[in-house]
mmCIF file of C-alpha atoms in Angstrom:
data_model
loop_
_atom_site.group_PDB
_atom_site.id
_atom_site.type_symbol
_atom_site.label_atom_id
_atom_site.label_comp_id
_atom_site.label_asym_id
_atom_site.label_seq_id
_atom_site.Cartn_x
_atom_site.Cartn_y
_atom_site.Cartn_z
ATOM 1 C CA UNK W 1121 81.409 58.902 14.645
ATOM 2 C CA UNK W 1122 77.827 59.971 16.476
ATOM 3 C CA UNK W 1123 74.646 60.306 14.999
ATOM 4 C CA UNK W 1124 73.961 63.420 16.798
ATOM 5 C CA UNK W 1125 76.961 65.692 15.207
ATOM 6 C CA UNK W 1126 75.994 64.190 11.781
ATOM 7 C CA UNK W 1127 72.337 65.823 12.289
ATOM 8 C CA UNK W 1128 73.725 68.941 13.972
ATOM 9 C CA UNK W 1129 76.187 69.012 11.078
ATOM 10 C CA UNK W 1130 74.379 68.350 8.087
ATOM 11 C CA UNK W 1131 71.604 70.652 9.122
ATOM 12 C CA UNK W 1132 74.138 73.433 8.609
ATOM 13 C CA UNK W 1133 75.710 72.835 5.533
ATOM 14 C CA UNK W 1134 73.994 74.204 2.542
ATOM 15 C CA UNK W 1135 73.431 72.720 -0.653
ATOM 16 C CA UNK W 1136 73.420 74.878 -3.684
ATOM 17 C CA UNK W 1137 76.619 76.692 -2.230
ATOM 18 C CA UNK W 1138 73.394 78.464 0.174
ATOM 19 C CA UNK W 1139 72.847 79.759 -3.399
ATOM 20 C CA UNK W 1140 68.652 79.231 -2.692
ATOM 21 C CA UNK W 1141 65.426 81.222 -1.780
ATOM 22 C CA UNK W 1142 63.384 81.303 1.212
ATOM 23 C CA UNK W 1143 63.603 81.697 5.033
ATOM 24 C CA UNK W 1144 65.697 79.188 5.487
ATOM 25 C CA UNK W 1145 69.045 77.859 4.022
ATOM 26 C CA UNK W 1146 68.677 74.908 2.484
ATOM 27 C CA UNK W 1147 70.393 71.951 4.194
ATOM 28 C CA UNK W 1148 72.274 68.711 3.459
ATOM 29 C CA UNK W 1149 69.948 67.612 6.039
ATOM 30 C CA UNK W 1150 66.814 68.484 4.938
ATOM 31 C CA UNK W 1151 68.435 66.660 1.820
ATOM 32 C CA UNK W 1152 69.420 63.899 2.848
ATOM 33 C CA UNK W 1153 65.986 63.210 4.446
ATOM 34 C CA UNK W 1154 63.557 63.098 1.082
ATOM 35 C CA UNK W 1155 66.038 61.298 -0.605
ATOM 36 C CA UNK W 1156 65.514 58.449 1.912
ATOM 37 C CA UNK W 1157 61.792 59.348 1.598
ATOM 38 C CA UNK W 1158 62.165 59.491 -2.272
ATOM 39 C CA UNK W 1159 63.863 56.222 -1.672
ATOM 40 C CA UNK W 1160 61.458 54.389 0.836
ATOM 41 C CA UNK W 1161 58.437 55.374 -2.347
ATOM 42 C CA UNK W 1162 60.167 53.795 -4.637
ATOM 43 C CA UNK W 1163 61.994 50.907 -3.609
ATOM 44 C CA UNK W 1164 59.387 49.916 -0.929
ATOM 45 C CA UNK W 1165 60.117 46.100 -0.477
ATOM 46 C CA UNK W 1166 63.730 46.614 -0.319
ATOM 47 C CA UNK W 1167 65.475 46.056 2.834
ATOM 48 C CA UNK W 1168 65.180 48.640 5.429
ATOM 49 C CA UNK W 1169 69.013 49.190 5.599
ATOM 50 C CA UNK W 1170 69.255 50.493 2.715
ATOM 51 C CA UNK W 1171 66.467 53.392 3.589
ATOM 52 C CA UNK W 1172 69.539 54.308 5.875
ATOM 53 C CA UNK W 1173 72.147 54.345 3.814
ATOM 54 C CA UNK W 1174 70.097 56.818 1.465
ATOM 55 C CA UNK W 1175 69.482 59.038 4.424
ATOM 56 C CA UNK W 1176 73.586 58.846 5.048
ATOM 57 C CA UNK W 1177 74.402 58.743 1.734
ATOM 58 C CA UNK W 1178 75.614 62.620 2.273
ATOM 59 C CA UNK W 1179 76.533 62.489 5.761
ATOM 60 C CA UNK W 1180 80.671 62.464 5.284
ATOM 61 C CA UNK W 1181 79.895 66.347 4.675
ATOM 62 C CA UNK W 1182 78.802 67.095 8.147
ATOM 63 C CA UNK W 1183 83.249 67.139 7.846
ATOM 64 C CA UNK W 1184 83.904 68.269 5.255
ATOM 65 C CA UNK W 1185 80.969 70.339 3.725
ATOM 66 C CA UNK W 1186 79.110 70.393 0.524
ATOM 67 C CA UNK W 1187 81.462 71.528 -2.301
ATOM 68 C CA UNK W 1188 78.996 71.979 -6.166
ATOM 69 C CA UNK W 1189 79.998 68.815 -8.603
ATOM 70 C CA UNK W 1190 82.152 71.328 -10.808
ATOM 71 C CA UNK W 1191 84.073 72.275 -7.853
ATOM 72 C CA UNK W 1192 84.630 68.859 -6.587
ATOM 73 C CA UNK W 1193 86.156 67.864 -10.705
ATOM 74 C CA UNK W 1194 88.806 70.508 -10.178
ATOM 75 C CA UNK W 1195 90.021 69.030 -7.032
ATOM 76 C CA UNK W 1196 90.960 66.261 -9.189
ATOM 77 C CA UNK W 1197 90.619 62.938 -7.182
ATOM 78 C CA UNK W 1198 91.973 64.623 -3.676
ATOM 79 C CA UNK W 1199 88.252 65.302 -2.198
ATOM 80 C CA UNK W 1200 86.910 62.437 -3.830
ATOM 81 C CA UNK W 1201 89.250 60.446 -1.634
ATOM 82 C CA UNK W 1202 88.808 61.864 1.305
ATOM 83 C CA UNK W 1203 84.645 61.887 1.170
ATOM 84 C CA UNK W 1204 84.749 58.328 0.248
ATOM 85 C CA UNK W 1205 87.343 56.610 3.053
ATOM 86 C CA UNK W 1206 84.556 58.819 5.395
ATOM 87 C CA UNK W 1207 81.976 57.429 4.124
ATOM 88 C CA UNK W 1208 83.404 53.922 4.255
ATOM 89 C CA UNK W 1209 83.789 54.523 8.515
ATOM 90 C CA UNK W 1210 80.354 56.316 8.502
ATOM 91 C CA UNK W 1211 78.292 52.957 6.996
ATOM 92 C CA UNK W 1212 80.818 50.727 9.456
ATOM 93 C CA UNK W 1213 79.374 52.734 12.571
ATOM 94 C CA UNK W 1214 76.699 52.165 11.566
ATOM 95 C CA UNK W 1215 76.010 48.352 10.513
ATOM 96 C CA UNK W 1216 76.151 48.943 6.885
ATOM 97 C CA UNK W 1217 78.774 47.539 4.189
ATOM 98 C CA UNK W 1218 81.739 50.228 3.830
ATOM 99 C CA UNK W 1219 80.484 49.514 0.448
ATOM 100 C CA UNK W 1220 77.301 49.314 -0.588
ATOM 101 C CA UNK W 1221 76.127 46.734 -3.565
ATOM 102 C CA UNK W 1222 76.276 48.375 -6.620
ATOM 103 C CA UNK W 1223 72.394 47.705 -7.120
ATOM 104 C CA UNK W 1224 71.765 49.706 -4.145
ATOM 105 C CA UNK W 1225 74.197 52.328 -4.757
ATOM 106 C CA UNK W 1226 72.928 53.088 -8.081
ATOM 107 C CA UNK W 1227 69.076 53.234 -7.025
ATOM 108 C CA UNK W 1228 70.413 56.129 -4.220
ATOM 109 C CA UNK W 1229 71.948 58.268 -6.963
ATOM 110 C CA UNK W 1230 69.037 57.826 -9.082
ATOM 111 C CA UNK W 1231 66.978 59.366 -6.182
ATOM 112 C CA UNK W 1232 69.659 61.638 -5.196
ATOM 113 C CA UNK W 1233 69.981 63.399 -8.951
ATOM 114 C CA UNK W 1234 65.650 63.218 -9.187
ATOM 115 C CA UNK W 1235 65.674 64.980 -6.202
ATOM 116 C CA UNK W 1236 68.219 67.358 -7.127
ATOM 117 C CA UNK W 1237 66.192 68.771 -10.691
ATOM 118 C CA UNK W 1238 62.953 69.368 -8.447
ATOM 119 C CA UNK W 1239 65.517 71.131 -6.091
ATOM 120 C CA UNK W 1240 66.908 73.404 -8.638
ATOM 121 C CA UNK W 1241 63.958 74.086 -9.641
ATOM 122 C CA UNK W 1242 61.900 74.799 -6.073
ATOM 123 C CA UNK W 1243 65.010 76.129 -4.338
ATOM 124 C CA UNK W 1244 67.621 77.060 -6.875
ATOM 125 C CA UNK W 1245 65.802 79.602 -9.170
ATOM 126 C CA UNK W 1246 65.871 77.519 -12.226
ATOM 127 C CA UNK W 1247 63.469 77.010 -14.805
ATOM 128 C CA UNK W 1248 62.154 73.741 -15.779
ATOM 129 C CA UNK W 1249 64.217 74.033 -19.338
ATOM 130 C CA UNK W 1250 67.182 75.157 -17.554
ATOM 131 C CA UNK W 1251 66.927 72.312 -15.206
ATOM 132 C CA UNK W 1252 66.990 69.616 -17.687
ATOM 133 C CA UNK W 1253 70.252 71.222 -19.390
ATOM 134 C CA UNK W 1254 72.134 69.630 -16.753
ATOM 135 C CA UNK W 1255 70.381 66.943 -14.675
ATOM 136 C CA UNK W 1256 68.134 64.789 -16.434
ATOM 137 C CA UNK W 1257 63.953 65.030 -15.312
ATOM 138 C CA UNK W 1258 63.428 62.448 -12.810
ATOM 139 C CA UNK W 1259 60.949 59.674 -14.049
ATOM 140 C CA UNK W 1260 59.124 58.773 -10.347
ATOM 141 C CA UNK W 1261 56.850 57.104 -8.830
ATOM 142 C CA UNK W 1262 56.409 59.762 -5.970
ATOM 143 C CA UNK W 1263 54.470 62.620 -6.682
ATOM 144 C CA UNK W 1264 56.221 66.052 -6.273
ATOM 145 C CA UNK W 1265 55.145 68.345 -3.112
ATOM 146 C CA UNK W 1266 57.132 71.920 -3.477
ATOM 147 C CA UNK W 1267 60.453 71.477 -1.515
ATOM 148 C CA UNK W 1268 60.495 74.324 1.149
ATOM 149 C CA UNK W 1269 63.611 74.722 3.102
ATOM 150 C CA UNK W 1270 62.861 74.433 7.019
ATOM 151 C CA UNK W 1271 65.142 75.625 9.693
ATOM 152 C CA UNK W 1272 68.639 73.924 10.795
ATOM 153 C CA UNK W 1273 67.148 73.433 14.569
ATOM 154 C CA UNK W 1274 63.468 71.423 12.625
ATOM 155 C CA UNK W 1275 65.674 69.868 10.352
ATOM 156 C CA UNK W 1276 67.848 68.246 12.982
ATOM 157 C CA UNK W 1277 65.515 67.078 14.996
ATOM 158 C CA UNK W 1278 63.832 65.717 12.075
ATOM 159 C CA UNK W 1279 66.482 63.898 11.292
ATOM 160 C CA UNK W 1280 67.521 62.423 14.604
ATOM 161 C CA UNK W 1281 63.989 60.930 14.472
ATOM 162 C CA UNK W 1282 63.975 59.724 11.173
ATOM 163 C CA UNK W 1283 67.417 57.723 12.014
ATOM 164 C CA UNK W 1284 66.013 56.104 15.231
ATOM 165 C CA UNK W 1285 62.744 55.071 13.416
ATOM 166 C CA UNK W 1286 65.530 53.589 10.166
ATOM 167 C CA UNK W 1287 67.179 51.542 13.360
ATOM 168 C CA UNK W 1288 63.690 50.453 15.087
ATOM 169 C CA UNK W 1289 62.473 48.752 11.452
ATOM 170 C CA UNK W 1290 66.133 47.222 11.276
ATOM 171 C CA UNK W 1291 66.764 45.877 14.540
#
């Protein structure tokens, strides 16, 4: 498990099953960068190792891809089993506990869901009312900036840069 492989893979795996607007497909790597950015704004007092967990929260998808949530449920627990075990290995590889504390996991999930709402509006063609029917409208401290998908190469570089910045803070 190498961060370069994670950055490369996630920069080429699309969110929303590739059904987003814009010049470039919206990648899991860009989503992960935004989750970490919002996590940092919402929880600036937390140990920066949890920022690393936020950045890596979807890292297993560099191997298994990003399945849309309804399809994950259709596969029962087989997908979750593989995803969870790969996540544990990734966290351990980068010095995090295999299982995150429940409060940290909940904070990352809150940001992840909030960002999904913004993605639905900005990239997936949902109106606010439609998005609010499937995802709770977020209540965050962060100001919402419209999300514009970046190229895979740019996102890969940004992901690696942010990883290094966080590693320096927690070393």
